[in-house]
Coordinates of C-alpha atoms in Angstrom, one line a residue:
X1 CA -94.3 160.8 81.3
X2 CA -94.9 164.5 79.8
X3 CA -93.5 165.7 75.9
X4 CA -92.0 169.0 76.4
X5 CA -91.0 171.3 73.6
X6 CA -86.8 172.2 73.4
X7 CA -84.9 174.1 71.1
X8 CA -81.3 173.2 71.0
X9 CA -78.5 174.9 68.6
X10 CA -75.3 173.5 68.6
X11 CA -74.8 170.2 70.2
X12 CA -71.3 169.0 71.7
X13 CA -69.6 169.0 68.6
X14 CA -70.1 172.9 67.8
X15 CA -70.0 173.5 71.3
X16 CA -66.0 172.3 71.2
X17 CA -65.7 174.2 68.1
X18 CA -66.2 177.1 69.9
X19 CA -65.1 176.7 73.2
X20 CA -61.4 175.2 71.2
X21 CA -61.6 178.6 69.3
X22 CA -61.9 180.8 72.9
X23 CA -59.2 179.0 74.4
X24 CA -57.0 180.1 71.4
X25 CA -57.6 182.8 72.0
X26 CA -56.8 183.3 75.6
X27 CA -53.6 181.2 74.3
X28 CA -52.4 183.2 71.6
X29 CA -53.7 186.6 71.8
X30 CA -54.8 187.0 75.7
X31 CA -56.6 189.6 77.3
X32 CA -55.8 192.9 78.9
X33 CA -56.1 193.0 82.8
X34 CA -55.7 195.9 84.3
X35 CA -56.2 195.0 88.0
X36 CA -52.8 194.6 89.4
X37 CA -53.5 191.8 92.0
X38 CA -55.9 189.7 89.1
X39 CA -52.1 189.8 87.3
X40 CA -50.4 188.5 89.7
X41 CA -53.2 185.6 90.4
X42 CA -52.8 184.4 86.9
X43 CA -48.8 184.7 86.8
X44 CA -48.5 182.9 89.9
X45 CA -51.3 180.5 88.4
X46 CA -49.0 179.6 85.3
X47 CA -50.2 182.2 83.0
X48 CA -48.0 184.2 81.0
X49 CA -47.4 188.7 81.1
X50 CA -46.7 189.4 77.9
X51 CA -46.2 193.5 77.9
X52 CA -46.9 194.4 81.2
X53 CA -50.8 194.2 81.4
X54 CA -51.7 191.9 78.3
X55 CA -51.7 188.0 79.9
X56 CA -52.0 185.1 78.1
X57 CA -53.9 182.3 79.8
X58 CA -53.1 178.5 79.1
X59 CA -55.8 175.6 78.6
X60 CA -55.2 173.9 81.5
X61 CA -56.2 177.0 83.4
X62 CA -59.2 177.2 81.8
X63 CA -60.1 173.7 81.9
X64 CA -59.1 174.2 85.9
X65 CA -61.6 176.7 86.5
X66 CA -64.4 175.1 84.3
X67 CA -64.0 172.0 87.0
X68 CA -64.1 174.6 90.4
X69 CA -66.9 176.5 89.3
X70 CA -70.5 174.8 90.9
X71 CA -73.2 173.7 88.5
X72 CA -76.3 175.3 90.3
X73 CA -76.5 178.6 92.0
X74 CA -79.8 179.2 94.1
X75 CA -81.5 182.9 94.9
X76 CA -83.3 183.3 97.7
X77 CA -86.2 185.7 98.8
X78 CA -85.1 188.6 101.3
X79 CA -84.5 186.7 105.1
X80 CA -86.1 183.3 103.8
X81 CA -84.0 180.1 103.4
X82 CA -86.4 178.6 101.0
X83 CA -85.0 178.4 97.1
X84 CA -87.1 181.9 95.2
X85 CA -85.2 180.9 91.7
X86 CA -83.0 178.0 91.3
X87 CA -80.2 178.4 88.4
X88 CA -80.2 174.9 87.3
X89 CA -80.8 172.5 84.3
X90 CA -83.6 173.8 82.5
X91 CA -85.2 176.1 85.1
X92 CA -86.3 179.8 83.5
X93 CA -86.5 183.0 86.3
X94 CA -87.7 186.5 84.6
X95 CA -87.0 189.9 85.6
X96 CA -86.2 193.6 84.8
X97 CA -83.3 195.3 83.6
X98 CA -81.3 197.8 85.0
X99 CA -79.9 201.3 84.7
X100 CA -82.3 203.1 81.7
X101 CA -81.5 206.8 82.0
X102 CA -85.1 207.3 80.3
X103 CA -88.7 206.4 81.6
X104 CA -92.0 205.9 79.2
X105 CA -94.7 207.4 81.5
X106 CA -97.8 204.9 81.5
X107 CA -99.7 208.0 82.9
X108 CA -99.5 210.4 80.4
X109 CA -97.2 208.4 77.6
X110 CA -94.4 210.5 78.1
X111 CA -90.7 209.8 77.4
X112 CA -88.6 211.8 80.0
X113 CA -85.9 211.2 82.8
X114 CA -85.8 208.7 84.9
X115 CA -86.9 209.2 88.9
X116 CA -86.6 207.7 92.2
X117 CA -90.4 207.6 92.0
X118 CA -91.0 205.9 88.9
X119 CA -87.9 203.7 90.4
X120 CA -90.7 202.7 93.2
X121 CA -93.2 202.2 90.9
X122 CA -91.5 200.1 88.8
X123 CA -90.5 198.1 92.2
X124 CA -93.9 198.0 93.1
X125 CA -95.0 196.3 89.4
X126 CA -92.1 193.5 89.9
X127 CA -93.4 192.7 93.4
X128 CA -96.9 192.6 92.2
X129 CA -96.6 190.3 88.8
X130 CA -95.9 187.0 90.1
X131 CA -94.8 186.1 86.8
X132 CA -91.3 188.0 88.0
X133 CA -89.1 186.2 89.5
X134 CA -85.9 188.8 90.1
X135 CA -86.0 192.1 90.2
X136 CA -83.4 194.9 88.9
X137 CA -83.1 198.5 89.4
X138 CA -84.7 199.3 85.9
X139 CA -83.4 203.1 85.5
X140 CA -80.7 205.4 87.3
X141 CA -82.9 207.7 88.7
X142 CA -81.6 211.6 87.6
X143 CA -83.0 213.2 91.4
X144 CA -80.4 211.6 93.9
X145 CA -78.4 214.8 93.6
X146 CA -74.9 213.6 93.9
X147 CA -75.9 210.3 95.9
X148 CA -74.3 207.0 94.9
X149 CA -77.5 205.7 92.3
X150 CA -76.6 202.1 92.8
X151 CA -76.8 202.2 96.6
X152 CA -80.2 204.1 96.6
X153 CA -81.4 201.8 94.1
X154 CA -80.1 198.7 96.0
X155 CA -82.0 200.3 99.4
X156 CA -85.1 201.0 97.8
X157 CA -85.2 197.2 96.3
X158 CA -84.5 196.3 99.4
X159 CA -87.2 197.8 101.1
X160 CA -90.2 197.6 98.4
X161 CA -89.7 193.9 97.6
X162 CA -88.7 190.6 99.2
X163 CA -87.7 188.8 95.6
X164 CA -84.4 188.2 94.6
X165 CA -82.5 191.4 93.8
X166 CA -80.0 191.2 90.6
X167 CA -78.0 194.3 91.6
X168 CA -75.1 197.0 89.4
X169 CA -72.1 199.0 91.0
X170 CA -70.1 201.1 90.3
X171 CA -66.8 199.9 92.1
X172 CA -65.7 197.5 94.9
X173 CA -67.1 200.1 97.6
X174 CA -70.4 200.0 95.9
X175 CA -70.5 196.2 96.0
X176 CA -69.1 196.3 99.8
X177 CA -71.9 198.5 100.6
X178 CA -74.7 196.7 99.0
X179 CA -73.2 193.2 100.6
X180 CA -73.8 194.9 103.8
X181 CA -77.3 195.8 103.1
X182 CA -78.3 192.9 102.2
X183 CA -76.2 190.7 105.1
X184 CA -78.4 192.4 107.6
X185 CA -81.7 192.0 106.0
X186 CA -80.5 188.2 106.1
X187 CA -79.2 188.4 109.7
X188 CA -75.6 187.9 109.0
X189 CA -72.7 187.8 106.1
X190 CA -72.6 184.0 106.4
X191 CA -76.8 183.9 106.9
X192 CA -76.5 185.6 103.6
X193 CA -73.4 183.6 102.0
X194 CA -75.6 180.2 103.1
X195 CA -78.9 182.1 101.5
X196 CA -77.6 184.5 98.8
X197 CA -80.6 186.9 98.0
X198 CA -78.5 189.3 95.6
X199 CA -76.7 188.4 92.5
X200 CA -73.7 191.1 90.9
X201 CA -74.2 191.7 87.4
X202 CA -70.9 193.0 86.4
X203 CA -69.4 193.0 82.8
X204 CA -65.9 192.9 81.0
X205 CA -65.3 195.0 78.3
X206 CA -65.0 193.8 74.6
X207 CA -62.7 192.8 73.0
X208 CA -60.3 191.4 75.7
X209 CA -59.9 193.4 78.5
X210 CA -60.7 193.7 82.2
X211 CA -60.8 196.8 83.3
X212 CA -59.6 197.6 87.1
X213 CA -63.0 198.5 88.2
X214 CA -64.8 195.8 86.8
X215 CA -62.6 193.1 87.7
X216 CA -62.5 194.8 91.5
X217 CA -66.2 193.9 91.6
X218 CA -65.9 190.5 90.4
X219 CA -63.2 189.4 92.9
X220 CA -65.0 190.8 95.6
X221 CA -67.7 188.3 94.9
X222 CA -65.7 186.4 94.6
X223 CA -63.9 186.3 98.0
X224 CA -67.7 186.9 99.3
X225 CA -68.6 183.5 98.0
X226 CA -71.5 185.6 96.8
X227 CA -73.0 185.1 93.1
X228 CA -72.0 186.8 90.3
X229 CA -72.3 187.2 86.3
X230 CA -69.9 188.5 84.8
X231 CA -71.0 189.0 80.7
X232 CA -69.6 190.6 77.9
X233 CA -72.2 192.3 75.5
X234 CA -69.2 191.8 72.0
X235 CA -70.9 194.2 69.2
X236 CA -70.5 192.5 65.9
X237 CA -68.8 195.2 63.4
X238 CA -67.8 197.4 66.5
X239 CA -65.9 195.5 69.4
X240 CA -66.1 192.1 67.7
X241 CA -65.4 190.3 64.4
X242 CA -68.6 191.0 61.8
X243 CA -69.6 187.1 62.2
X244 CA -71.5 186.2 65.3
X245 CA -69.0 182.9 65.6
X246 CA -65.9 185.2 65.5
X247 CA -68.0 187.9 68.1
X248 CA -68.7 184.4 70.5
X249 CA -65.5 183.3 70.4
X250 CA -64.1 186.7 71.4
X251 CA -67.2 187.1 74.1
X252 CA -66.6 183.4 75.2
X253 CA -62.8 183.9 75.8
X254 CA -63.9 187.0 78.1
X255 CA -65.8 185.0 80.2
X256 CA -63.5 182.2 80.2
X257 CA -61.2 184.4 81.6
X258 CA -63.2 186.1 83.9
X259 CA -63.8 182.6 85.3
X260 CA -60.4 182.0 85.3
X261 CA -59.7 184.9 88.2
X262 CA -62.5 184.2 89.8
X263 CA -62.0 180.5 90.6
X264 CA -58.8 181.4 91.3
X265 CA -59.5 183.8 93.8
X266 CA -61.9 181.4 95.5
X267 CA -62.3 178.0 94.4
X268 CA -65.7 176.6 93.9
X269 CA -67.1 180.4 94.7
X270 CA -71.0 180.8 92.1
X271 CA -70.6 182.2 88.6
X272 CA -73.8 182.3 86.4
X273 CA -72.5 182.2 82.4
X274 CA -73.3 184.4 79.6
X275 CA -72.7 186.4 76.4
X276 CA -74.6 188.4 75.2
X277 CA -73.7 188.9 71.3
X278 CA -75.0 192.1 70.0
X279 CA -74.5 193.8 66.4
X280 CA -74.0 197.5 64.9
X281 CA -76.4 198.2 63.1
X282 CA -74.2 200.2 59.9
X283 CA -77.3 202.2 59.4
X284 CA -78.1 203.9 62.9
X285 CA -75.1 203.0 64.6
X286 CA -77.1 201.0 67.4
X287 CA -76.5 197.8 69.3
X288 CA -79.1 196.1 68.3
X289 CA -81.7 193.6 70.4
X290 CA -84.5 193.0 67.8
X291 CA -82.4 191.1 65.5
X292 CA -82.3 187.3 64.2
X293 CA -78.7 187.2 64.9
X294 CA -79.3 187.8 68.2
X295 CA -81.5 185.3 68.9
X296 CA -79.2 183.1 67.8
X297 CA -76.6 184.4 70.1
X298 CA -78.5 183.8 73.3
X299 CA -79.5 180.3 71.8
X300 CA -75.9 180.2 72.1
X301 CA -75.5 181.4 75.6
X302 CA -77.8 179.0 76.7
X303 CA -76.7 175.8 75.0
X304 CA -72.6 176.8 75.8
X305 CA -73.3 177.1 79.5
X306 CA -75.0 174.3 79.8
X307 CA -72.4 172.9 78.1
X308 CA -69.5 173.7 80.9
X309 CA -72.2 172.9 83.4
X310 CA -72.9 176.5 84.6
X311 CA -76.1 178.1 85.6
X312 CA -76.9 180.6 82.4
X313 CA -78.1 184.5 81.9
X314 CA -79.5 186.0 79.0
X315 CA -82.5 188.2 77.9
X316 CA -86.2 188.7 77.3
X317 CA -88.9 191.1 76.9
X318 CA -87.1 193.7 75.4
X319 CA -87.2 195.8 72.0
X320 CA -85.6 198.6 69.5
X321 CA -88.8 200.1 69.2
X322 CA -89.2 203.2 71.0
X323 CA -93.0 202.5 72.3
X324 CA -95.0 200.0 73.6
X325 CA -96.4 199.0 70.3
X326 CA -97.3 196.2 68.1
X327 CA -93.3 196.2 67.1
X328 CA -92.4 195.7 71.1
X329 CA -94.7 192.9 71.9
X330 CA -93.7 190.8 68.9
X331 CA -90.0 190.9 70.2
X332 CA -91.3 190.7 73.8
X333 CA -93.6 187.0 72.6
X334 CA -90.4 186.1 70.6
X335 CA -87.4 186.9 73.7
X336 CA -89.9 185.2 75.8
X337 CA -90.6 182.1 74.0
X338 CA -87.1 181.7 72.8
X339 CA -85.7 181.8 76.6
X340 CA -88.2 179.0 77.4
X341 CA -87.4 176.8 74.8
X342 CA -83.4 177.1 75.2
X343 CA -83.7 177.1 78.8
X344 CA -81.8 180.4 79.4
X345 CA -82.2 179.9 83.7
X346 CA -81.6 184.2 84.3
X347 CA -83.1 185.9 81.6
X348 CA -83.2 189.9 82.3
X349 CA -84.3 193.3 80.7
X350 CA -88.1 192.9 80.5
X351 CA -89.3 196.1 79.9
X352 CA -86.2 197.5 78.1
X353 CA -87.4 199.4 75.1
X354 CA -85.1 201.6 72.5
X355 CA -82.1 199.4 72.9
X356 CA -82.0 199.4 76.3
X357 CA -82.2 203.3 76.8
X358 CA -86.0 203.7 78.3
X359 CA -87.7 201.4 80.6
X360 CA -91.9 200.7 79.9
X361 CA -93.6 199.5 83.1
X362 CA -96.2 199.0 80.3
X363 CA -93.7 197.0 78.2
X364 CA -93.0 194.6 81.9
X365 CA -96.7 194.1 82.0
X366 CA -97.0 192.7 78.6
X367 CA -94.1 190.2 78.3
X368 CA -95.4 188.8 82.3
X369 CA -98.6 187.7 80.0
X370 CA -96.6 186.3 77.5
X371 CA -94.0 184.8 80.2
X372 CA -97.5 183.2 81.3
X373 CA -98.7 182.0 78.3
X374 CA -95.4 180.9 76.6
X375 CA -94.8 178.9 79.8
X376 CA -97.9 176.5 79.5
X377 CA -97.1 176.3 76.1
X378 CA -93.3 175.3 77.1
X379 CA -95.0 172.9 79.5
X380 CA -95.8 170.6 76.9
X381 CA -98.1 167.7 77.7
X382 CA -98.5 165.0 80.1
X383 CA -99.1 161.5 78.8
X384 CA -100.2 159.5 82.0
X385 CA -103.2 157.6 82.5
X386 CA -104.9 160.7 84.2
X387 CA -104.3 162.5 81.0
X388 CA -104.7 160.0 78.4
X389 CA -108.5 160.2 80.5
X390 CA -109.2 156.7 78.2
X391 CA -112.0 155.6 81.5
X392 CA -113.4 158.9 80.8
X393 CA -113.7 158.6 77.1
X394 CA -115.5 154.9 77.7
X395 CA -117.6 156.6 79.7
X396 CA -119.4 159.4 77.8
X397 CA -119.0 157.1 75.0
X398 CA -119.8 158.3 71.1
X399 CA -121.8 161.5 70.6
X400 CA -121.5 162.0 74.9
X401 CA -120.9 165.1 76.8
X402 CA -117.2 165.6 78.7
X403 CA -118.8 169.0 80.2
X404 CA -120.4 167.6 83.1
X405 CA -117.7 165.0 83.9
X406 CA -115.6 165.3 87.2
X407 CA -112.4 165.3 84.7
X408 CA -113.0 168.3 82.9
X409 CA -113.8 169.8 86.6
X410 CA -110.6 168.8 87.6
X411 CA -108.8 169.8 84.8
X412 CA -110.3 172.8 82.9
X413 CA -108.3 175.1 85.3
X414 CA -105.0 173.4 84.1
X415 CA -105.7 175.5 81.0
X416 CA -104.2 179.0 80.5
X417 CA -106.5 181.8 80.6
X418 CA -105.7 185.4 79.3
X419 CA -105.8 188.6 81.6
X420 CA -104.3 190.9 79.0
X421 CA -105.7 189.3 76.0
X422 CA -109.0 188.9 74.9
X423 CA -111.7 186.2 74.0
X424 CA -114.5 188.1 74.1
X425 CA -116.9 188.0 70.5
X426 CA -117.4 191.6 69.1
X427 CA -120.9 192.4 70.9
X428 CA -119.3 191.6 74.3
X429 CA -116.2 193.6 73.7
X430 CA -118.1 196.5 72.7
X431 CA -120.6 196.5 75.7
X432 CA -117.3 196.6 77.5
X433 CA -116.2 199.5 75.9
X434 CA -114.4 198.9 73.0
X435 CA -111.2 198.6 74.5
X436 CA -108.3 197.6 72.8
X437 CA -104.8 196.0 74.0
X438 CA -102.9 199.1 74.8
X439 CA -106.1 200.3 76.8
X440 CA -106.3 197.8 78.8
X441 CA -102.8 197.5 79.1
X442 CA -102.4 200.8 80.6
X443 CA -105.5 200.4 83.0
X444 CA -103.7 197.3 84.5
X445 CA -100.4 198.9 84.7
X446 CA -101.6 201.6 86.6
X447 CA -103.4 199.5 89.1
X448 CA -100.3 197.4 90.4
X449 CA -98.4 200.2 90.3
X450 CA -101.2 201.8 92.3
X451 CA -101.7 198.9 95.1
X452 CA -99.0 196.2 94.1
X453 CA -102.2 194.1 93.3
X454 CA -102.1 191.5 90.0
X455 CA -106.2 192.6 89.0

């Protein structure tokens, strides 16, 4: 028996609100598809073309696809048929983002263009911090010289790590070629269909509409029986109502719909849920990720797709600030903790700083410590007799000693210890050299990327 500590937002009875509200949608309004075969799945499926490209969808559809759809999608490790992340119940997996066109140098602190070597640096970090579970491309590196970015980045994943890769495209080829990639790294497609080691991160675009590209991806994955997510990122005040339960009502009828073709195109095929609910910030004109609201919003995520019984993707360890400063690991603790607590199984863009425009190996080295710490603290405790440890207590007895006691040898390593942080009293730390976070921060950052070593 073990108390563990849960955040939960809405409930069942919200949850309907919501999903009721998204299906009205989809009813009433509909969504824009502009893939010409998507169309005709959802005509011939009952739905209804109202000027050519807008469909409306009907609730039994929905409800249809809901029922298809499996409640558990598993990641495996390059060639392995052993479970790397599992996408279920409450399970948490961390990892990267992908596709920042900018790159904060740990080396000299610089903020400059992304390159195919920082791409294998950062590659090298996710391999190295065990606290990583996934890894994404992190930046579109701006030296391939006309090559296709997402298949270099995909190869280079490929090649520097074994850990699940979360993978972008461009377009259907893209997707095909990647597919391939990875089939023969597994041995075969169906090797790779029975042991999927890549996941598609694809996204519709708010509000309502499915672009031919985008919606090329997802049926290939489709057909592929290969996982996908497929997540709108609604911008409340921009491409979505000002309130987030308008903005998740729009973003939940896009993924409803997405589900909709998918299913449709192969029945029972993976899908991983999400939304991710930003807002437009009137003053700057950003999307913003270091706000309340958005919090909320993948609180939301969470509880709704676990609510349809689908596996769920979200967000953590990233930041507005444009350095790896006091500003960035406060969002980094709070993404982190937040994900744990709502049980957010995918949760992506560690290391995103500046809204998602720069990538900070330094800022992935940080939230890994808090992923670590936040995770015993999710834990909870265990209240079994081994814990309770009332033999133990009789033993020492009043004004005793627990030090010496084969318990506390068993058990003092069950506690979580620091590698970032410090403990050390002010005469030890300065003997050491005086170093604060950021300091010792960089010094580790630079040694996995060095050796792929966790120091």
């Amino acid at each position: 028996m073990s108390a563990v500590p849960q955040l939960s937002l809405l409930g069942c009875p919200p949850c309907d609100v919501i999903h009721h509200a998204s299906v009205e949608i989809l009813r009433r309004t509909g969504v824009r598809v502009y893939h010409e075969a998507a169309r005709r799945l959802l005509y011939d499926a009952g739905a209804r073309l109202t000027d050519g490209k807008r469909v409306q969808i009907p609730a039994g559809m929905v409800a249809w696809a809901l029922a298809q759809a499996p409640s558990s999608v598993t990641l495996c490790s390059r060639g392995e048929d052993s479970a790397a992340v599992s996408l279920t119940g409450r399970r948490v997996s961390f990892g990267p983002g992908s596709d920042c066109p900018n790159y904060l140098d740990p080396r000299s602190g610089e903020r400059r263009p992304f390159t195919t070597a920082d791409l294998i640096d950062c590659i090298k970090l996710v391999d190295g911090l065990p606290e990583l579970d996934f890894c994404m491309s992190m930046g579109v590196p701006a030296d391939l010289d006309g090559e296709s970015p997402y298949r270099h980045q995909f190869a280079l994943m490929l090649e520097q790590t074994s850990k699940p890769i979360v993978f972008v495209a461009e377009d259907r080829a893209d997707c095909e070629a990647i597919a391939a990639m990875a089939a023969e790294a597994a041995g075969c497609a169906a090797s790779l269909r029975l042991n999927p080691s890549i996941l598609l991160y694809s996204e519709p675009s708010s509000p309502l509409t499915h672009t031919e590209s985008a919606t090329d991806k997802l049926l290939f994955m489709a057909e592929e029986a290969l996982p996908v997510v497929h997540s709108p990122a609604p911008m409340m005040g921009g491409t979505a109502p000002a309130t987030l339960a308008g903005a998740y009502a729009l973003g939940n009828a896009e993924v409803l719909s997405s589900l909709v073709m998918h299913q449709l195109t192969n029945p029972g095929a993976p899908f991983v849920y999400g939304v991710q609910a930003h807002h437009l910030d009137m003053t700057s004109t950003i999307s913003v990720y270091g706000a309340p609201v958005y919090q909320v919003a993948r609180a939301m995520s969470a509880e709704m797709g676990r609510h349809y019984g689908l596996p769920t993707w979200g967000n953590a360890g990233m930041s507005d600030s444009c350095v790896m400063d006091e500003q960035a690991a406060a969002d980094a603790a709070i993404s982190v903790l937040l994900a744990l607590l709502t049980g957010t199984n995918l949760a992506h863009d560690v290391g995103y700083l500046e809204a998602g425009l720069t990538t900070s190996p330094e800022m992935m080295v940080f939230t890994a410590e808090m992923i670590g710490m936040m995770r015993r603290f999710a834990e909870g405790i265990r209240l079994d007799a081994e814990a309770m440890a009332l033999e133990v207590i009789d033993a020492v007895g009043p004004g005793g000693d627990f030090l010496i006691t084969d318990h506390t040898m068993d058990h003092f390593r069950d506690l979580w210890e620091p590698s970032l942080l410090s403990r050390a009293r002010v005469e030890d730390w300065a003997a050491a050299g005086r170093k604060r976070l950021g300091d010792r921060l960089r010094e580790k950052t630079l040694a996995l990327m060095a050796d792929g070593r966790v120091s």
